[in-house]
Tab-separated table of C-alpha atoms in Angstrom:
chain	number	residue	atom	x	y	z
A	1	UNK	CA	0.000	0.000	0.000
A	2	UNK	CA	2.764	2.331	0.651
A	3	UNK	CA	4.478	1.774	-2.172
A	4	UNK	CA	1.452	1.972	-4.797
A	5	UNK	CA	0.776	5.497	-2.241
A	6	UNK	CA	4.511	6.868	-3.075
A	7	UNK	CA	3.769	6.426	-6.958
A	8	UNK	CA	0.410	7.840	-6.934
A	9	UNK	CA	2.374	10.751	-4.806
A	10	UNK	CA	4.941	10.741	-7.689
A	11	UNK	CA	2.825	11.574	-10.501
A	12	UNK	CA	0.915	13.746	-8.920
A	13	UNK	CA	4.230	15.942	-9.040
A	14	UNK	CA	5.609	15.322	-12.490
A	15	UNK	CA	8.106	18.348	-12.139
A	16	UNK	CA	9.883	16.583	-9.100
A	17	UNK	CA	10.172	13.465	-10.991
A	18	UNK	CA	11.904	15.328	-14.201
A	19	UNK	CA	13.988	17.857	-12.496
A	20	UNK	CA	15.450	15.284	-9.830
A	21	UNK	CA	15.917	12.740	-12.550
A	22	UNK	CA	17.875	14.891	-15.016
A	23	UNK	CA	20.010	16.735	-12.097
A	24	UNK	CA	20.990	13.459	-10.981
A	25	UNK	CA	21.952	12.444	-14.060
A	26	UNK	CA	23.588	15.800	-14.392
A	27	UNK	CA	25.886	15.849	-11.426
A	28	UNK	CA	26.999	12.031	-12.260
A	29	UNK	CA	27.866	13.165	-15.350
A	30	UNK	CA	30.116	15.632	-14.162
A	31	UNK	CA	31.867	13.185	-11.206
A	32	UNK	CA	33.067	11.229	-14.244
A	33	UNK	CA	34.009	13.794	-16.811
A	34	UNK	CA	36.033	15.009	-14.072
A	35	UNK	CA	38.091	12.290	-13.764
A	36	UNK	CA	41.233	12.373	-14.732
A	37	UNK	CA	40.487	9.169	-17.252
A	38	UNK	CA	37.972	11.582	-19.052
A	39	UNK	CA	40.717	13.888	-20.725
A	40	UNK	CA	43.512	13.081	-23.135
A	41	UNK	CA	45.675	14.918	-21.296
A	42	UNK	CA	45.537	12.804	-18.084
A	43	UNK	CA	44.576	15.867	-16.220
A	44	UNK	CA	40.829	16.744	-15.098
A	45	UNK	CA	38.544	18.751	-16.940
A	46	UNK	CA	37.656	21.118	-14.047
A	47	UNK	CA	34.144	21.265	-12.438
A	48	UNK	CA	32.838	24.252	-15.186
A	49	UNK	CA	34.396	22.042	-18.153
A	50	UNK	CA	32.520	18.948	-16.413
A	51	UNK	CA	29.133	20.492	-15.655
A	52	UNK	CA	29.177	22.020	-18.311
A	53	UNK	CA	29.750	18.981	-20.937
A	54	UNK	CA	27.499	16.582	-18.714
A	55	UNK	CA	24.653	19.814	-18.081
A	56	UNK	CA	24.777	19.728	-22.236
A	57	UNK	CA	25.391	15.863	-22.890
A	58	UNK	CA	22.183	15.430	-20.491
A	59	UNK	CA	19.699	17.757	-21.655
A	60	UNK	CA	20.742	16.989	-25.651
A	61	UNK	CA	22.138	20.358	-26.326
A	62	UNK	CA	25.393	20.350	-28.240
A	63	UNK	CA	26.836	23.661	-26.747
A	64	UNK	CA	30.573	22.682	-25.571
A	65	UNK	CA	33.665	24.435	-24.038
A	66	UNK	CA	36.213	22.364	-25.057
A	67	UNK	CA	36.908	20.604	-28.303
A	68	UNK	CA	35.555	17.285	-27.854
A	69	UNK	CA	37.387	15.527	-30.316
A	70	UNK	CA	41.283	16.599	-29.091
A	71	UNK	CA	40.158	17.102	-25.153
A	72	UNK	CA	37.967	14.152	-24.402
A	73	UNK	CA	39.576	10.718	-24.104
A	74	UNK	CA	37.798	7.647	-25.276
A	75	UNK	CA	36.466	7.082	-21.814
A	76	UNK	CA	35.359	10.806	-21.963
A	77	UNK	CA	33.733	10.361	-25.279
A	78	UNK	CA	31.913	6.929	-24.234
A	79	UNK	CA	30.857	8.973	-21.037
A	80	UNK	CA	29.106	11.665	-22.907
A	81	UNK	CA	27.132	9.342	-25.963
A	82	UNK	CA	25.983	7.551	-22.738
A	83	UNK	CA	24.627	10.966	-20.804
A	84	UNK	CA	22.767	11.580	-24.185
A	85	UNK	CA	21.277	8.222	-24.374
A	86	UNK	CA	20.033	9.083	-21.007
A	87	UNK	CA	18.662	12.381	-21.263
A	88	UNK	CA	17.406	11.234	-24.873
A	89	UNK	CA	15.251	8.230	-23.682
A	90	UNK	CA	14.708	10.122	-20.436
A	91	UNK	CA	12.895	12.600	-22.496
A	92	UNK	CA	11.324	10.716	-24.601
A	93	UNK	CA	9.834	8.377	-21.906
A	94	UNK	CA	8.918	11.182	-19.479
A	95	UNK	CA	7.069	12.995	-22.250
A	96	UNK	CA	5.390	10.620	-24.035
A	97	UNK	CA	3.942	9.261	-20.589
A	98	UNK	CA	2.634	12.777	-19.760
A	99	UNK	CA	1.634	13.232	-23.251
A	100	UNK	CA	-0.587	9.684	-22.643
A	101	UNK	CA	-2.078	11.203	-18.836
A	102	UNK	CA	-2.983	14.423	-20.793
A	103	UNK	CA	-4.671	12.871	-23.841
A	104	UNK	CA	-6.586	10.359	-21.507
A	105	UNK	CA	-6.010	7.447	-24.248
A	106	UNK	CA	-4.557	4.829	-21.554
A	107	UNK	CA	-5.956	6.318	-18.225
A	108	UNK	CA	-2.885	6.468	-16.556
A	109	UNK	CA	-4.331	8.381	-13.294
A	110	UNK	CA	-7.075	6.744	-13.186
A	111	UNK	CA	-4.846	2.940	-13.131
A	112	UNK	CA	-2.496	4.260	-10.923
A	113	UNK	CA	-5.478	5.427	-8.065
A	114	UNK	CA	-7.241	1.364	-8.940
A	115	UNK	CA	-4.253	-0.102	-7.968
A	116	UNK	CA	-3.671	1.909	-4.684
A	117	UNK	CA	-6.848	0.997	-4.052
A	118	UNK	CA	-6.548	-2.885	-5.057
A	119	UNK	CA	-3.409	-3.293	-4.111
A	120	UNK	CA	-2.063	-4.882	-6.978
A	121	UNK	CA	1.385	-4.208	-8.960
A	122	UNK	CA	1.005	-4.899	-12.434
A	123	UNK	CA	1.771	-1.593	-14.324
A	124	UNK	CA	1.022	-3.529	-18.157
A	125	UNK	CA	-0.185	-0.305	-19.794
A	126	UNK	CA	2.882	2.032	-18.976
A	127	UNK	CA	5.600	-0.405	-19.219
A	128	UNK	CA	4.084	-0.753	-23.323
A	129	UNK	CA	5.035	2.486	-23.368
A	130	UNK	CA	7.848	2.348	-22.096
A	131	UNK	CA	8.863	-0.097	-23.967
A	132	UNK	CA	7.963	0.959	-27.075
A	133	UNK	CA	9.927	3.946	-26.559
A	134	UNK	CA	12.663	2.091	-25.884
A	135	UNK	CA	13.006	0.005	-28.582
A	136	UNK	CA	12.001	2.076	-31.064
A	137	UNK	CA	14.646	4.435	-30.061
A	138	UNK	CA	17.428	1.582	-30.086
A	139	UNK	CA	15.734	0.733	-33.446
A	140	UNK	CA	16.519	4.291	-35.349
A	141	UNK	CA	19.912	4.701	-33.605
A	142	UNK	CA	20.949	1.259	-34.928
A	143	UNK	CA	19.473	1.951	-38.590
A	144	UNK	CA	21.776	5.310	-38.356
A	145	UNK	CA	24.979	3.508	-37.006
A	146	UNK	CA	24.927	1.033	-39.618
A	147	UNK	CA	24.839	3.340	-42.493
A	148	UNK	CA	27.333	6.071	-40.905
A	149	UNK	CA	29.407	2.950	-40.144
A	150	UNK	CA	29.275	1.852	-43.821
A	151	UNK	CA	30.098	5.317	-45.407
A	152	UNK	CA	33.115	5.937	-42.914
A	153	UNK	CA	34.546	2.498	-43.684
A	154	UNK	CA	34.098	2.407	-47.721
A	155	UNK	CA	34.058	6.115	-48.232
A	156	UNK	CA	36.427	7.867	-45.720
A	157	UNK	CA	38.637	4.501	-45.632
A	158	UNK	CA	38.339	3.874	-41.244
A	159	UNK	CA	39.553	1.098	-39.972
A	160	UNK	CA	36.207	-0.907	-39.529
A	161	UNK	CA	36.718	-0.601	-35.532
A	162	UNK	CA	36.686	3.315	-35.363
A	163	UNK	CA	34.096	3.384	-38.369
A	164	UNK	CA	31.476	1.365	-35.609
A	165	UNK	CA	32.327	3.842	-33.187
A	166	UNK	CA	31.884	6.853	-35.246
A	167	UNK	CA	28.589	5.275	-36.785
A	168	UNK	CA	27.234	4.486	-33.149
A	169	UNK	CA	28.521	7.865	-31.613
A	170	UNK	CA	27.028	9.976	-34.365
A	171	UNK	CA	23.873	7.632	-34.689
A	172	UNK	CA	23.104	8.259	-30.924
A	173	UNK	CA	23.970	12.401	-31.255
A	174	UNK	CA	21.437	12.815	-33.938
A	175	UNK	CA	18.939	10.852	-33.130
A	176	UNK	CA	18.768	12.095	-29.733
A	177	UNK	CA	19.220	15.955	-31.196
A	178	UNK	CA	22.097	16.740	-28.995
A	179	UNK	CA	24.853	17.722	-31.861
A	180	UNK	CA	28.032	16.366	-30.393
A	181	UNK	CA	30.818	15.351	-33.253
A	182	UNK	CA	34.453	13.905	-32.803
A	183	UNK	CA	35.513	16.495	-34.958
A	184	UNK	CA	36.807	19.737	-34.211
A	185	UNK	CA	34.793	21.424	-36.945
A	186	UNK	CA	31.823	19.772	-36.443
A	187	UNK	CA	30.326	18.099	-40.035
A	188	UNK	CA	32.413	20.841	-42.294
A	189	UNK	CA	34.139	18.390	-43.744
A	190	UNK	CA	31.209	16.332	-44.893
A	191	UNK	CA	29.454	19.608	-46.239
A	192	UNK	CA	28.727	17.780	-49.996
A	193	UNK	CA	28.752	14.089	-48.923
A	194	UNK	CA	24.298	13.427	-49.216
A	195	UNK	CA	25.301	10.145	-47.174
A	196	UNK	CA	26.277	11.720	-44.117
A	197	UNK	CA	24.255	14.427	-43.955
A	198	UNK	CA	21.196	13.365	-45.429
A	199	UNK	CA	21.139	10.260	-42.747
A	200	UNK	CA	21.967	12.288	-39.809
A	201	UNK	CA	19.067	15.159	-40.605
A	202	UNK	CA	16.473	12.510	-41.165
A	203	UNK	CA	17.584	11.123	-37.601
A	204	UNK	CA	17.296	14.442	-36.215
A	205	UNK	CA	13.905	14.936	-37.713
A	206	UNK	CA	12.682	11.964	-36.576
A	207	UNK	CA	14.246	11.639	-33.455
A	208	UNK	CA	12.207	15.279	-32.806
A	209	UNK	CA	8.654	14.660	-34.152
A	210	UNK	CA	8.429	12.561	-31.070
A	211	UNK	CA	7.106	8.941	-30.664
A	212	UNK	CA	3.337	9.596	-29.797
A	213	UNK	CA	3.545	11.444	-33.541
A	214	UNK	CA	6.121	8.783	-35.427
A	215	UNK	CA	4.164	5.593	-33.772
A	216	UNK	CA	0.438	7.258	-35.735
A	217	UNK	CA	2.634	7.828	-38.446
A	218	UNK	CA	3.560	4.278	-38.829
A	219	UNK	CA	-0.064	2.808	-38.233
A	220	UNK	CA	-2.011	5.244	-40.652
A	221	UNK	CA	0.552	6.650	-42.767
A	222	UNK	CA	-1.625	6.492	-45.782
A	223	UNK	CA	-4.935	7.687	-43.733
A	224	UNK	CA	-3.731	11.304	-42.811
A	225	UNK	CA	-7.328	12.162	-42.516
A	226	UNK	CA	-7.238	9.808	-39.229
A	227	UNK	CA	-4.415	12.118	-37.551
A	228	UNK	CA	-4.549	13.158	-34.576
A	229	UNK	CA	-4.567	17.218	-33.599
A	230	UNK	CA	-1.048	16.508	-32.695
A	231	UNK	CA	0.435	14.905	-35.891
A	232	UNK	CA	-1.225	16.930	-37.786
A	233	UNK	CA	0.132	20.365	-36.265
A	234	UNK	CA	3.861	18.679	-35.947
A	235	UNK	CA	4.087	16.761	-39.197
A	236	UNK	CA	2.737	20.455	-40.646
A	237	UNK	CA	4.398	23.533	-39.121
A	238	UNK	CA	8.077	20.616	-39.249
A	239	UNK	CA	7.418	20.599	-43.179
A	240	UNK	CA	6.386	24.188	-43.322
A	241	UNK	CA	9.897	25.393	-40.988
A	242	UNK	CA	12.302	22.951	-43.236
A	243	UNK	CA	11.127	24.005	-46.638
A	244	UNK	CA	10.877	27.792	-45.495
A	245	UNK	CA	14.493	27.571	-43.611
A	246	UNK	CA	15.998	26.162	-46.521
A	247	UNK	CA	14.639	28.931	-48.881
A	248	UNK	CA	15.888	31.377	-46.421
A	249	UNK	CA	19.218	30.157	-46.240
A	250	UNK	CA	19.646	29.463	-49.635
A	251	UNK	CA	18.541	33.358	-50.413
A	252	UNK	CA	20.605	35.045	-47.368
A	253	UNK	CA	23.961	32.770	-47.873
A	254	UNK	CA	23.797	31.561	-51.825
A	255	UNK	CA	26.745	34.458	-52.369
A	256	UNK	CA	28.291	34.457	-49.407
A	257	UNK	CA	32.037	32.807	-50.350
A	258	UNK	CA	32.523	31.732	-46.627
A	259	UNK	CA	29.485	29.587	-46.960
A	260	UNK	CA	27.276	28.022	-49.913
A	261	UNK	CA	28.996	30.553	-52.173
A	262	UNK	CA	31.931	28.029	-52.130
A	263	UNK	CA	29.863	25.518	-53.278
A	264	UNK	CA	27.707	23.701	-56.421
A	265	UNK	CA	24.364	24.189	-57.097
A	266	UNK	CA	23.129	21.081	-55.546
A	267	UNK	CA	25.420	20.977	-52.569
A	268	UNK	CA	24.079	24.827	-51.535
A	269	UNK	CA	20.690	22.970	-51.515
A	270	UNK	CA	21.981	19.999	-49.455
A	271	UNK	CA	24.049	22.270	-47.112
A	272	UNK	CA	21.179	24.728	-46.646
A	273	UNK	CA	18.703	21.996	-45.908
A	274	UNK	CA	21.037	20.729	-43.359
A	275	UNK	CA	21.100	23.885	-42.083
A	276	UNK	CA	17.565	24.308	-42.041
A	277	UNK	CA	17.298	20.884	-40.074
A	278	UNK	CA	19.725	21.905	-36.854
A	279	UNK	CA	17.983	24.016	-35.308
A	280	UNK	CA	14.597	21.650	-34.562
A	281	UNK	CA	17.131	20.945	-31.930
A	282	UNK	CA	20.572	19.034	-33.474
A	283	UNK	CA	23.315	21.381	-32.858
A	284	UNK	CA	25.194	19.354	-35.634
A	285	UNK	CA	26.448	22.025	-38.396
A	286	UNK	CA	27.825	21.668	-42.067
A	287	UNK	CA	28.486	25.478	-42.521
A	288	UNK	CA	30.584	27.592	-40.255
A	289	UNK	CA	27.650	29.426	-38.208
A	290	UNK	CA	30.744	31.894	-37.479
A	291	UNK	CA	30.572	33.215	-41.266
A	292	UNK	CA	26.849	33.655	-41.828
A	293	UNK	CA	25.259	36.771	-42.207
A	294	UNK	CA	23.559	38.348	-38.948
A	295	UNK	CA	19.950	37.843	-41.265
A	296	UNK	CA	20.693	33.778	-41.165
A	297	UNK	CA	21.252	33.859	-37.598
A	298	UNK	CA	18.549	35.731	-36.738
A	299	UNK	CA	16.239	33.204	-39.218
A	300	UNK	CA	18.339	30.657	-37.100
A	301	UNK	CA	17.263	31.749	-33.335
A	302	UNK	CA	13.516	31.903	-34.856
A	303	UNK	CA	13.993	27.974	-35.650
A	304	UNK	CA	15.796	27.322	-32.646
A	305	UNK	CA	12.690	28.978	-30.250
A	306	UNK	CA	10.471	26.855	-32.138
A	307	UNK	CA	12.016	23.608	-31.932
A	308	UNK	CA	10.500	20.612	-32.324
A	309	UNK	CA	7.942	18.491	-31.816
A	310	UNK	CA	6.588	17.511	-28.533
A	311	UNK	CA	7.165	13.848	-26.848
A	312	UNK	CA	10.317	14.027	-28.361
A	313	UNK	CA	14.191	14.910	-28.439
A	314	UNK	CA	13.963	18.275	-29.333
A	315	UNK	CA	13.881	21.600	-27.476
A	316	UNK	CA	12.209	25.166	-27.662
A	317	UNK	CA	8.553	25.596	-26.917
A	318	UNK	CA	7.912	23.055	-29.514
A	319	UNK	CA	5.984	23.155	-33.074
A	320	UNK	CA	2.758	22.171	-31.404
A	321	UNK	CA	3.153	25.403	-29.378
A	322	UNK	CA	3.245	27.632	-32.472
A	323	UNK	CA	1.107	25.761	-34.345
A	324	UNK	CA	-1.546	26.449	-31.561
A	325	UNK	CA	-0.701	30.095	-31.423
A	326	UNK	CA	-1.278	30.519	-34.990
A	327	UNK	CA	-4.474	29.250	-35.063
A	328	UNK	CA	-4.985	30.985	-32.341
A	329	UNK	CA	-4.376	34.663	-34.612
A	330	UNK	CA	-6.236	33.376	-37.382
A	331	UNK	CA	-9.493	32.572	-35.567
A	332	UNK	CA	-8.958	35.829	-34.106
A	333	UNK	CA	-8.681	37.996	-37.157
A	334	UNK	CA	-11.773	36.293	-38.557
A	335	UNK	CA	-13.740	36.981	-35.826
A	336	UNK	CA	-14.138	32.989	-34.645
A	337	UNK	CA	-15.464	32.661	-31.619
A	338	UNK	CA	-13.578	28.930	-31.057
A	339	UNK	CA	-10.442	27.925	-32.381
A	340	UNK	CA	-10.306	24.960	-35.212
A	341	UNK	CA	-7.665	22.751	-36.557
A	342	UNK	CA	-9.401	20.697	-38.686
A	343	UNK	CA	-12.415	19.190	-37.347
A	344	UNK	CA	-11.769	19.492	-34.058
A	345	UNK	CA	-12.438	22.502	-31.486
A	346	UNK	CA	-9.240	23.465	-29.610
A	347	UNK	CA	-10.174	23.870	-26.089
A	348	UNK	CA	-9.900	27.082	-24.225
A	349	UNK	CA	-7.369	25.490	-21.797
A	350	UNK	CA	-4.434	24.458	-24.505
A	351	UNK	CA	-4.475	27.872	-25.621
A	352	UNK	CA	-4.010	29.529	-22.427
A	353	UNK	CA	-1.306	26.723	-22.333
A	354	UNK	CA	0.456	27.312	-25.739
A	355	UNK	CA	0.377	31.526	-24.322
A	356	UNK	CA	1.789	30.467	-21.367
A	357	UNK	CA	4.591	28.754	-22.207
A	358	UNK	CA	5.547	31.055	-25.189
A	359	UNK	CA	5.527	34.117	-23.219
A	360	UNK	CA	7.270	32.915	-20.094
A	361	UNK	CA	9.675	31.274	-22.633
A	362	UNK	CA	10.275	35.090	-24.319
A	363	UNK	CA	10.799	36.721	-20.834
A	364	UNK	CA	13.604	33.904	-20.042
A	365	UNK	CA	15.350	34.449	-22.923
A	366	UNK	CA	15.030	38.451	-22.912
A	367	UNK	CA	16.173	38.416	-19.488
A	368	UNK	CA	19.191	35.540	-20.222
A	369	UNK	CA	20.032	37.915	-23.142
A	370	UNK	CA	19.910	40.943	-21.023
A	371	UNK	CA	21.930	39.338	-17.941
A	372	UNK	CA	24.989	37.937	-20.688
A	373	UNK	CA	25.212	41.367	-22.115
A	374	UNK	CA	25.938	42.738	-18.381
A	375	UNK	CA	28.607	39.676	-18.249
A	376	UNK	CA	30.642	39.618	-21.277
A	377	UNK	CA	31.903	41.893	-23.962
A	378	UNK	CA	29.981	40.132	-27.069
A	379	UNK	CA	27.514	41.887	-29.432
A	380	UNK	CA	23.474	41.825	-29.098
A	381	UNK	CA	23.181	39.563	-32.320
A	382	UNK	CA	26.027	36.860	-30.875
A	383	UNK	CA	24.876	36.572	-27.494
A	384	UNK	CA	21.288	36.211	-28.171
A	385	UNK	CA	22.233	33.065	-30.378
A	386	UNK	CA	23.957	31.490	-27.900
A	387	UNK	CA	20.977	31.818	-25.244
A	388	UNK	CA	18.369	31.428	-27.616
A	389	UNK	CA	20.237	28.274	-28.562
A	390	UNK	CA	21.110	26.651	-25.067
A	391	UNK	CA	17.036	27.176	-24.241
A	392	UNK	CA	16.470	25.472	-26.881
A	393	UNK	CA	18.420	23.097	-26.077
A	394	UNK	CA	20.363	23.557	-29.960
A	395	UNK	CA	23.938	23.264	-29.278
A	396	UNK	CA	24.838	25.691	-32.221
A	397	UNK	CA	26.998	28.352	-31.460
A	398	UNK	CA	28.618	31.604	-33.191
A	399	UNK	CA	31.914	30.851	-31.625
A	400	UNK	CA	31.891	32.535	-27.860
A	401	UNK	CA	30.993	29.199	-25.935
A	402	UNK	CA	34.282	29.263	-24.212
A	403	UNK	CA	34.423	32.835	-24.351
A	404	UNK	CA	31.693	33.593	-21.885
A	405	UNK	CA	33.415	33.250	-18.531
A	406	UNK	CA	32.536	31.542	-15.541
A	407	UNK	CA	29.409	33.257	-15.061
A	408	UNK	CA	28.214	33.464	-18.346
A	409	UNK	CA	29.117	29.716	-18.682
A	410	UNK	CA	27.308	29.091	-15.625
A	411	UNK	CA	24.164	30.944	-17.082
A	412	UNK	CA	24.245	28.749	-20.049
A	413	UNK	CA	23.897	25.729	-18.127
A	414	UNK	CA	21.153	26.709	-16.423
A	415	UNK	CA	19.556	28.059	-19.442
A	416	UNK	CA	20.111	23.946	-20.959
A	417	UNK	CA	18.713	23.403	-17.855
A	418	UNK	CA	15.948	25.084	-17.624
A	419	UNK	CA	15.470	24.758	-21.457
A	420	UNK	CA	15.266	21.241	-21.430
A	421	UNK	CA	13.303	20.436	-18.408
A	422	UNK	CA	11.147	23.847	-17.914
A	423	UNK	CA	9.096	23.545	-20.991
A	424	UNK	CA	8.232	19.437	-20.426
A	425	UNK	CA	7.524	20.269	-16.370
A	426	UNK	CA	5.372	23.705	-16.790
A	427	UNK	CA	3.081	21.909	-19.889
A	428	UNK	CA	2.555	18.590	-17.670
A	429	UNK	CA	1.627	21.287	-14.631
A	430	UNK	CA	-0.758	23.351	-16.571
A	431	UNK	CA	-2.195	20.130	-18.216
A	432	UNK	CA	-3.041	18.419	-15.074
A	433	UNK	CA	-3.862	21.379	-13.158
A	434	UNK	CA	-7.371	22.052	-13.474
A	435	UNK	CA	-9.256	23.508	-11.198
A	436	UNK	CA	-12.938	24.584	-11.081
A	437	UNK	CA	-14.685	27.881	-9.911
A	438	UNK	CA	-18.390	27.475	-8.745
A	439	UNK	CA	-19.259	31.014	-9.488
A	440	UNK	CA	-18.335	34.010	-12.023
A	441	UNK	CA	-17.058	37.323	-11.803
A	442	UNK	CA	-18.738	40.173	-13.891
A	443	UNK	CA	-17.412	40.870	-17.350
A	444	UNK	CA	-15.475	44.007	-18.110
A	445	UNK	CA	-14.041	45.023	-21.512
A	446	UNK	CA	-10.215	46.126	-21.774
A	447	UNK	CA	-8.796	48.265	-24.509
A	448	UNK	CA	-6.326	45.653	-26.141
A	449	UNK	CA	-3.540	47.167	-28.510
């Protein structure tokens, strides 16, 4: 009885469950990247260098202050695809589970009070989940590592050892959105190979619809008029952001000689696709971010806010979020009194949601912004990439990681932080807080704009 008590008492609190979960994955992270072992110099990494790397491995972000090919050893290396598996199928778990209580399709609340009150143990429904989470993670990563593993061996000539490695390091990364690489410049120097990059952006796009949305894709694939709300406004506004990032990028950067303008026709298109895909949260990049023009990076924070899609790897408030907002404004400037996606009325309560998180979301990141400026000597237009990017849990970066200080480094990891778990913990709170009012206040107009 107690112990069916203490999980009812555990999901009743979602945010304790997430924040404790990924802060003690967070701080073991760190006790081992700080070991001497972790470094290639025999030395330790430092607590800032440790929390930092584990803070970024854990939530999937990408951001680093080191090089993490020539710093990390192999232990290091192993260390940090591991904290990413974690936080990856941590994520993904968590959130699809919440996703499931919200939605009401396996009465997860109501199973969990039955068997307090019965007494019994068995937990079938969830552990499907789980399961299914599981495996089908383990099932894209391995997909990934086989084909990476195939083009390093027979196109880059690796010994068939360190082409596994690389295939199951990278394979894990993308999937799981974080962005780390075992090469000091990132993916440069696989900017026109359609192999590598066109495997690793289809991992990160599908490792960032999320599993609730992938799993409906799989079963009615050719029935999109059976979607749900939710596949339909991820599968939608991800299609919508890739096409309309790539255009963007291909307009802004098509002449610019440090970037596509060094390249063909089609490997402009492949690069600026690529480009377009990072920020739904990868981190992985093809293109020195360094070189673009201040218009891509600004195109390049709007992506990163966004993110991805909900129940799954990525960050920002999530394509679901805007999706809502947006028709949200459209019912508004027609003069709807409900919202519609479809044929389905959005309920009063996800929109308050959607508001909530995207303005508290803004107000972090213009304060973040405002508090880095006050801490180091970087420009408006630099520093708001780098915060915009470790809320959203993106990992790219103009260059001024390492740059930031102490205290600006210690900012950023509680921006990955807060970024990963904040979003995930504040939409299972407003979800499964509802309270009701037995009476009514009288109505009063406000001037609005």
């Amino acid at each position: 009885m107690r112990r069916a008590s203490a999980v009812l008492e555990r999901f009743q609190h979602p945010a304790q469950v997430i924040v404790t979960g990924f802060g003690a994955a967070v701080l073991l992270g760190t006790a081992l990247l700080a070991l001497p072992l972790a470094t290639t110099s025999g030395q330790s990494a430092g607590w800032l260098a440790a929390l930092f790397t584990a803070t970024s491995a854990v939530c999937v972000t990408g951001l680093v202050v080191v090089d993490t090919e020539t710093h990390w050893s192999v232990f290091g290396e192993v260390v940090i695809a591991a904290l990413v598996q974690i936080g990856g199928l941590g994520i993904m778990t968590l959130a699809t589970l919440f996703t499931v209580l919200v939605s009401g399709r396996v009465g997860l609340r109501v199973r969990i009070f039955a068997q307090a009150e019965t007494k019994t143990v068995r937990m079938v429904d969830i552990r499907h989940v789980v399961r299914k989470v599981v495996l089908f993670s383990l099932a894209c990563e391995a997909v990934v590592a086989v084909l990476l593993t195939a083009r390093f061996a027979f196109g880059y000539g690796e010994p068939f050892g360190r082409a596994v490695y690389l295939g199951v390091f990278h394979a894990v990364s993308s999937f799981n959105n974080a962005g780390f690489a075992l090469w000091s410049d990132n993916l440069m120097g696989f900017v026109s190979d359609p192999w590598i990059c066109l495997t690793i952006a289809v991992a990160v796009i599908v490792g960032g619809l999320g599993f609730p949305v992938m799993f409906e894709l799989v079963r009615s694939w050719r029935h999109p008029g059976k979607w749900s709300v939710l596949t339909r406004l991820t599968v939608g506004i991800t299609a919508i952001l890739l096409v309309g990032g790539t255009l963007v990028f291909l307009a802004t950067e098509w002449h610019n000689p440090r970037t596509l303008g060094a390249l063909d026709d089609p490997g402009k298109v492949l690069a600026a696709f690529f480009t377009a895909v990072m920020p739904r949260t990868a981190g992985f990049n093809s293109l020195d971010i360094a070189a673009m023009y201040p218009s891509s990076w600004l195109a390049t924070d709007l992506l990163m806010f966004i993110g991805g899609g909900s129940a799954g790897t990525a960050g920002g408030i999530k394509v679901t979020t805007f999706g809502l907002l947006a028709f949200v404004i459209w019912a508004e400037m027609r003069g709807e009194p409900e919202v519609n996606i479809g044929h389905r009325r959005l309920p009063e309560t996800a929109q308050r949601q959607a508001i909530s998180i995207s303005l508290i979301s803004v107000a972090l990141v213009a304060v973040s912004t405002y508090v880095m400026l006050v801490l180091t000597p970087h420009t408006l237009d630099q520093v708001l990439f780098e915060v915009v990017s470790a809320f959203g849990t993106t990992g790219l970066s103009t260059g001024i990681t390492a740059q930031t200080g102490t205290a600006g480094q210690v900012l950023l990891v509680l921006l990955m932080f807060v970024g990963r778990t904040g979003p995930l913990t504040l939409g299972s709170a407003l979800a499964l807080k509802d309270r009701t009012r037995r009476y009514q206040l009288p109505e009063e107009r406000v001037i609005v704009g």
